[in-house]
CSV table of C-alpha atoms in Angstrom, one decimal:
chain,number,residue,atom,x,y,z
A,1,UNK,CA,-6.8,39.7,25.2
A,2,UNK,CA,-7.2,42.7,26.9
A,3,UNK,CA,-9.2,44.4,28.9
A,4,UNK,CA,-12.3,42.2,28.3
A,5,UNK,CA,-15.5,43.1,30.1
A,6,UNK,CA,-17.0,40.2,29.3
A,7,UNK,CA,-17.2,36.7,27.7
A,8,UNK,CA,-20.6,37.2,24.4
A,9,UNK,CA,-19.2,33.5,23.5
A,10,UNK,CA,-17.5,30.6,22.3
A,11,UNK,CA,-17.1,28.6,18.7
A,12,UNK,CA,-15.3,26.0,17.7
A,13,UNK,CA,-14.7,26.7,13.6
A,14,UNK,CA,-13.3,23.5,11.5
A,15,UNK,CA,-11.5,23.6,8.1
A,16,UNK,CA,-14.0,23.5,5.4
A,17,UNK,CA,-11.9,21.9,2.0
A,18,UNK,CA,-14.0,22.0,-0.2
A,19,UNK,CA,-14.7,25.8,0.2
A,20,UNK,CA,-11.0,26.0,1.5
A,21,UNK,CA,-12.7,28.0,5.4
A,22,UNK,CA,-13.8,27.3,7.7
A,23,UNK,CA,-17.0,28.0,9.7
A,24,UNK,CA,-17.9,27.2,13.3
A,25,UNK,CA,-19.7,23.6,14.0
A,26,UNK,CA,-20.1,24.9,17.7
A,27,UNK,CA,-21.2,27.8,19.5
A,28,UNK,CA,-20.9,28.0,23.8
A,29,UNK,CA,-23.2,30.6,25.4
A,30,UNK,CA,-22.2,32.0,28.6
A,31,UNK,CA,-24.2,30.3,31.5
A,32,UNK,CA,-27.1,29.8,29.3
A,33,UNK,CA,-26.2,26.8,26.7
A,34,UNK,CA,-24.2,24.6,24.0
A,35,UNK,CA,-25.3,23.6,21.0
A,36,UNK,CA,-24.2,22.1,17.4
A,37,UNK,CA,-24.3,24.5,14.3
A,38,UNK,CA,-26.1,24.3,11.1
A,39,UNK,CA,-21.9,23.3,9.9
A,40,UNK,CA,-22.0,20.9,12.6
A,41,UNK,CA,-25.1,18.5,12.2
A,42,UNK,CA,-22.9,15.3,11.2
A,43,UNK,CA,-21.7,15.6,14.7
A,44,UNK,CA,-24.5,15.4,16.4
A,45,UNK,CA,-25.0,12.0,18.4
A,46,UNK,CA,-21.5,11.2,18.4
A,47,UNK,CA,-19.7,14.7,20.5
A,48,UNK,CA,-20.4,15.7,23.8
A,49,UNK,CA,-20.8,19.7,24.5
A,50,UNK,CA,-19.6,21.8,28.2
A,51,UNK,CA,-21.9,24.2,29.0
A,52,UNK,CA,-19.0,27.5,30.0
A,53,UNK,CA,-20.5,30.5,32.6
A,54,UNK,CA,-18.3,34.3,32.6
A,55,UNK,CA,-15.6,32.5,35.3
A,56,UNK,CA,-15.4,29.4,33.8
A,57,UNK,CA,-14.9,30.4,30.8
A,58,UNK,CA,-13.5,26.5,29.7
A,59,UNK,CA,-14.1,25.6,25.6
A,60,UNK,CA,-14.1,22.0,25.9
A,61,UNK,CA,-16.3,19.4,22.4
A,62,UNK,CA,-15.7,15.7,23.3
A,63,UNK,CA,-15.7,13.9,20.8
A,64,UNK,CA,-17.6,10.3,21.7
A,65,UNK,CA,-17.3,8.3,18.1
A,66,UNK,CA,-14.5,9.9,16.2
A,67,UNK,CA,-15.4,8.5,12.2
A,68,UNK,CA,-12.7,9.8,9.3
A,69,UNK,CA,-14.8,13.1,9.0
A,70,UNK,CA,-13.5,14.2,11.8
A,71,UNK,CA,-9.5,14.3,10.2
A,72,UNK,CA,-9.8,17.8,9.3
A,73,UNK,CA,-8.1,20.6,11.3
A,74,UNK,CA,-9.7,23.2,14.0
A,75,UNK,CA,-9.5,26.5,16.0
A,76,UNK,CA,-11.5,28.2,18.3
A,77,UNK,CA,-12.8,31.6,18.0
A,78,UNK,CA,-13.7,34.3,21.0
A,79,UNK,CA,-15.8,36.2,20.8
A,80,UNK,CA,-16.0,39.3,24.4
A,81,UNK,CA,-17.0,42.6,25.1
A,82,UNK,CA,-14.3,45.2,26.1
A,83,UNK,CA,-14.0,47.8,28.8
A,84,UNK,CA,-15.1,50.2,27.0
A,85,UNK,CA,-18.3,48.6,25.3
A,86,UNK,CA,-16.8,47.2,22.2
A,87,UNK,CA,-17.5,43.9,20.6
A,88,UNK,CA,-14.5,42.2,19.5
A,89,UNK,CA,-13.5,39.0,18.0
A,90,UNK,CA,-10.7,37.0,18.6
A,91,UNK,CA,-9.4,34.2,16.4
A,92,UNK,CA,-6.3,31.8,17.2
A,93,UNK,CA,-3.4,31.9,15.1
A,94,UNK,CA,-2.2,28.9,12.1
A,95,UNK,CA,0.7,28.3,15.3
A,96,UNK,CA,-2.9,27.7,17.8
A,97,UNK,CA,-4.1,25.2,15.1
A,98,UNK,CA,-5.2,21.9,16.1
A,99,UNK,CA,-5.6,19.0,13.6
A,100,UNK,CA,-7.2,15.4,15.2
A,101,UNK,CA,-4.9,12.7,12.7
A,102,UNK,CA,-7.4,8.9,12.7
A,103,UNK,CA,-6.0,6.1,11.3
A,104,UNK,CA,-7.0,2.7,9.9
A,105,UNK,CA,-5.2,0.4,8.8
A,106,UNK,CA,-4.4,-0.8,4.8
A,107,UNK,CA,-6.8,-3.4,3.4
A,108,UNK,CA,-5.7,-5.7,0.6
A,109,UNK,CA,-4.8,-5.1,-1.7
A,110,UNK,CA,-7.9,-5.3,-5.1
A,111,UNK,CA,-5.8,-7.6,-7.7
A,112,UNK,CA,-1.9,-7.3,-9.1
A,113,UNK,CA,-2.0,-8.0,-13.0
A,114,UNK,CA,0.5,-7.8,-16.0
A,115,UNK,CA,1.0,-5.9,-18.9
A,116,UNK,CA,2.8,-8.0,-21.0
A,117,UNK,CA,5.4,-6.0,-24.6
A,118,UNK,CA,4.5,-9.3,-26.9
A,119,UNK,CA,1.8,-12.5,-25.8
A,120,UNK,CA,4.5,-15.0,-25.5
A,121,UNK,CA,6.8,-12.8,-22.7
A,122,UNK,CA,10.6,-14.5,-24.0
A,123,UNK,CA,14.0,-13.5,-21.8
A,124,UNK,CA,14.7,-9.8,-22.8
A,125,UNK,CA,11.2,-8.7,-22.6
A,126,UNK,CA,9.7,-6.3,-20.1
A,127,UNK,CA,7.4,-7.4,-18.2
A,128,UNK,CA,4.9,-4.1,-16.0
A,129,UNK,CA,3.5,-4.9,-12.9
A,130,UNK,CA,0.4,-3.5,-11.3
A,131,UNK,CA,-1.3,-3.6,-8.1
A,132,UNK,CA,-4.6,-1.8,-6.6
A,133,UNK,CA,-6.2,-0.7,-4.0
A,134,UNK,CA,-7.0,1.0,-0.8
A,135,UNK,CA,-3.8,2.1,1.0
A,136,UNK,CA,-6.3,3.5,3.7
A,137,UNK,CA,-4.6,6.6,6.8
A,138,UNK,CA,-1.8,7.4,6.9
A,139,UNK,CA,-1.4,6.1,3.1
A,140,UNK,CA,0.6,3.1,2.7
A,141,UNK,CA,2.7,2.6,-0.5
A,142,UNK,CA,3.1,-0.9,-2.0
A,143,UNK,CA,6.4,-2.9,-2.0
A,144,UNK,CA,6.3,-5.6,-5.0
A,145,UNK,CA,8.8,-9.2,-4.5
A,146,UNK,CA,8.5,-11.0,-6.8
A,147,UNK,CA,9.2,-15.6,-5.6
A,148,UNK,CA,11.1,-17.8,-7.4
A,149,UNK,CA,8.8,-21.5,-8.5
A,150,UNK,CA,10.0,-22.6,-4.8
A,151,UNK,CA,8.4,-20.2,-3.2
A,152,UNK,CA,12.5,-18.6,-2.8
A,153,UNK,CA,12.2,-14.9,-2.2
A,154,UNK,CA,14.4,-13.4,-5.1
A,155,UNK,CA,13.8,-9.5,-5.5
A,156,UNK,CA,12.4,-7.2,-3.5
A,157,UNK,CA,10.8,-4.0,-5.8
A,158,UNK,CA,10.3,-0.4,-5.0
A,159,UNK,CA,7.6,0.7,-6.8
A,160,UNK,CA,9.0,2.6,-9.5
A,161,UNK,CA,5.4,4.4,-10.9
A,162,UNK,CA,2.5,5.5,-8.3
A,163,UNK,CA,-0.8,7.3,-7.9
A,164,UNK,CA,-2.9,8.3,-5.3
A,165,UNK,CA,-6.9,9.7,-5.7
A,166,UNK,CA,-8.5,11.0,-1.6
A,167,UNK,CA,-11.6,10.0,-0.3
A,168,UNK,CA,-11.1,11.8,3.0
A,169,UNK,CA,-15.3,11.1,4.0
A,170,UNK,CA,-14.4,7.2,4.7
A,171,UNK,CA,-10.3,8.0,5.5
A,172,UNK,CA,-9.1,6.4,1.9
A,173,UNK,CA,-6.5,6.5,-0.4
A,174,UNK,CA,-6.4,4.8,-3.3
A,175,UNK,CA,-3.4,3.8,-5.2
A,176,UNK,CA,-2.3,2.5,-8.2
A,177,UNK,CA,1.4,1.0,-7.9
A,178,UNK,CA,3.9,-0.4,-11.1
A,179,UNK,CA,7.5,-1.7,-11.5
A,180,UNK,CA,8.8,-2.6,-14.8
A,181,UNK,CA,11.5,-4.7,-15.3
A,182,UNK,CA,13.2,-7.5,-17.2
A,183,UNK,CA,12.8,-11.4,-17.4
A,184,UNK,CA,15.9,-13.8,-17.3
A,185,UNK,CA,15.4,-17.5,-17.3
A,186,UNK,CA,14.9,-17.6,-13.3
A,187,UNK,CA,11.6,-15.5,-14.1
A,188,UNK,CA,10.3,-18.5,-15.5
A,189,UNK,CA,7.3,-19.5,-12.6
A,190,UNK,CA,8.0,-16.5,-10.7
A,191,UNK,CA,5.2,-14.7,-8.7
A,192,UNK,CA,4.7,-11.2,-8.0
A,193,UNK,CA,3.5,-10.2,-4.4
A,194,UNK,CA,1.8,-7.1,-3.7
A,195,UNK,CA,1.4,-5.7,-0.3
A,196,UNK,CA,0.7,-2.4,1.7
A,197,UNK,CA,4.3,-1.2,3.8
A,198,UNK,CA,2.8,-0.1,6.7
A,199,UNK,CA,2.9,-0.6,10.6
A,200,UNK,CA,-0.4,-0.8,11.0
A,201,UNK,CA,-0.8,-3.6,8.4
A,202,UNK,CA,-2.3,-6.7,9.5
A,203,UNK,CA,-0.2,-9.7,8.9
A,204,UNK,CA,-0.1,-12.2,4.8
A,205,UNK,CA,-2.0,-8.1,3.4
A,206,UNK,CA,-0.8,-9.0,-0.2
A,207,UNK,CA,-2.2,-10.7,-3.6
A,208,UNK,CA,0.0,-12.8,-5.8
A,209,UNK,CA,0.1,-12.8,-9.4
A,210,UNK,CA,-0.3,-15.5,-11.9
A,211,UNK,CA,3.4,-18.4,-12.6
A,212,UNK,CA,5.2,-16.2,-15.1
A,213,UNK,CA,6.1,-17.7,-18.3
A,214,UNK,CA,10.1,-17.5,-19.6
A,215,UNK,CA,10.5,-18.2,-23.3
A,216,UNK,CA,14.1,-18.6,-22.7
A,217,UNK,CA,17.5,-21.2,-24.7
A,218,UNK,CA,18.2,-24.6,-23.8
A,219,UNK,CA,21.0,-24.3,-21.7
A,220,UNK,CA,24.8,-26.1,-22.6
A,221,UNK,CA,24.3,-30.0,-21.7
A,222,UNK,CA,25.9,-31.9,-18.8
A,223,UNK,CA,26.6,-35.5,-19.1
A,224,UNK,CA,27.3,-37.4,-15.6
A,225,UNK,CA,29.0,-41.0,-15.1
A,226,UNK,CA,27.2,-43.3,-12.8
A,227,UNK,CA,29.2,-45.3,-10.7
A,228,UNK,CA,32.4,-41.5,-11.8
A,229,UNK,CA,35.4,-43.3,-12.0
A,230,UNK,CA,38.4,-42.4,-14.5
A,231,UNK,CA,39.2,-46.1,-15.2
A,232,UNK,CA,36.6,-49.1,-15.1
A,233,UNK,CA,37.6,-52.8,-16.0
A,234,UNK,CA,36.4,-54.8,-18.9
A,235,UNK,CA,34.0,-57.2,-16.9
A,236,UNK,CA,33.8,-56.7,-13.2
A,237,UNK,CA,31.7,-52.6,-14.5
A,238,UNK,CA,29.1,-54.2,-16.3
A,239,UNK,CA,27.2,-51.1,-16.2
A,240,UNK,CA,28.1,-47.6,-16.5
A,241,UNK,CA,25.2,-44.9,-16.5
A,242,UNK,CA,25.9,-41.4,-18.9
A,243,UNK,CA,22.8,-39.0,-17.4
A,244,UNK,CA,22.1,-35.7,-19.9
A,245,UNK,CA,20.6,-32.1,-18.5
A,246,UNK,CA,20.0,-29.9,-20.2
A,247,UNK,CA,17.3,-26.3,-19.3
A,248,UNK,CA,15.5,-25.1,-21.3
A,249,UNK,CA,11.6,-23.4,-22.1
A,250,UNK,CA,10.8,-25.2,-25.1
A,251,UNK,CA,12.0,-28.4,-23.8
A,252,UNK,CA,14.3,-29.6,-25.5
A,253,UNK,CA,14.3,-33.0,-27.5
A,254,UNK,CA,18.2,-35.2,-27.2
A,255,UNK,CA,20.3,-36.5,-29.2
A,256,UNK,CA,22.8,-40.0,-28.4
A,257,UNK,CA,26.1,-40.5,-30.3
A,258,UNK,CA,27.3,-43.4,-30.6
A,259,UNK,CA,30.3,-44.8,-32.9
A,260,UNK,CA,29.2,-41.3,-35.1
A,261,UNK,CA,25.6,-43.2,-34.7
A,262,UNK,CA,22.9,-40.3,-34.0
A,263,UNK,CA,20.0,-41.7,-32.4
A,264,UNK,CA,16.7,-39.9,-31.0
A,265,UNK,CA,15.4,-39.8,-27.3
A,266,UNK,CA,12.1,-39.1,-25.7
A,267,UNK,CA,12.1,-35.3,-24.6
A,268,UNK,CA,12.9,-36.8,-21.0
A,269,UNK,CA,16.5,-36.4,-20.0
A,270,UNK,CA,18.9,-39.3,-20.7
């Protein structure tokens, strides 16, 4: 500012998203007082305004209790009288804008649900998992982790589809993310986990799905001998155990062949 005769007032302005404009929230009158404007009533009890004078015109607003509503842009405006007695306004430009950033850790996801292409999931079918929850500010992403039935991590997935709804008053971003993949036999009884990815997130913030049942074909059976030897001696090797095993869902039944005879056995391995 040049040719300033006196400072008439200093204003702090805040960006109002709903109006897409800046409005005054605090006014500083030199040698008189500082006050909160009608638009800035939400600041009462949470900020401290320091009075200014003609010789000390540094306007200061101290936030004592920062809330999510304070997460926005701010700028300063000075109204003054020049040496010719004409009133002037000087406002900080876009380069001088100040932004208050508020960080809030993500919450525990609300739920994870599965959407299946058929009532009974078989090997080769597609399954979609959908995770929803408040990922807060800055908005975190969801990661999907698939665990086997022994809780061994199998695959990490990045969401293929995601949408976010913002609630700026309480620093909330409500995110819905999903993944779709083709299941295999190895996915039987697998559990899908959904967790927010953020440096602010606490440990073990995740939700898990119910175990996934996958119907798959019976695999080629194997036979194991015990004792496992190349030759057996008559009279010495009195007992030889043959164990037949396979895998499938639904659980298979077993048939034993001996001397061209068929014998049905229970569903348990022999």
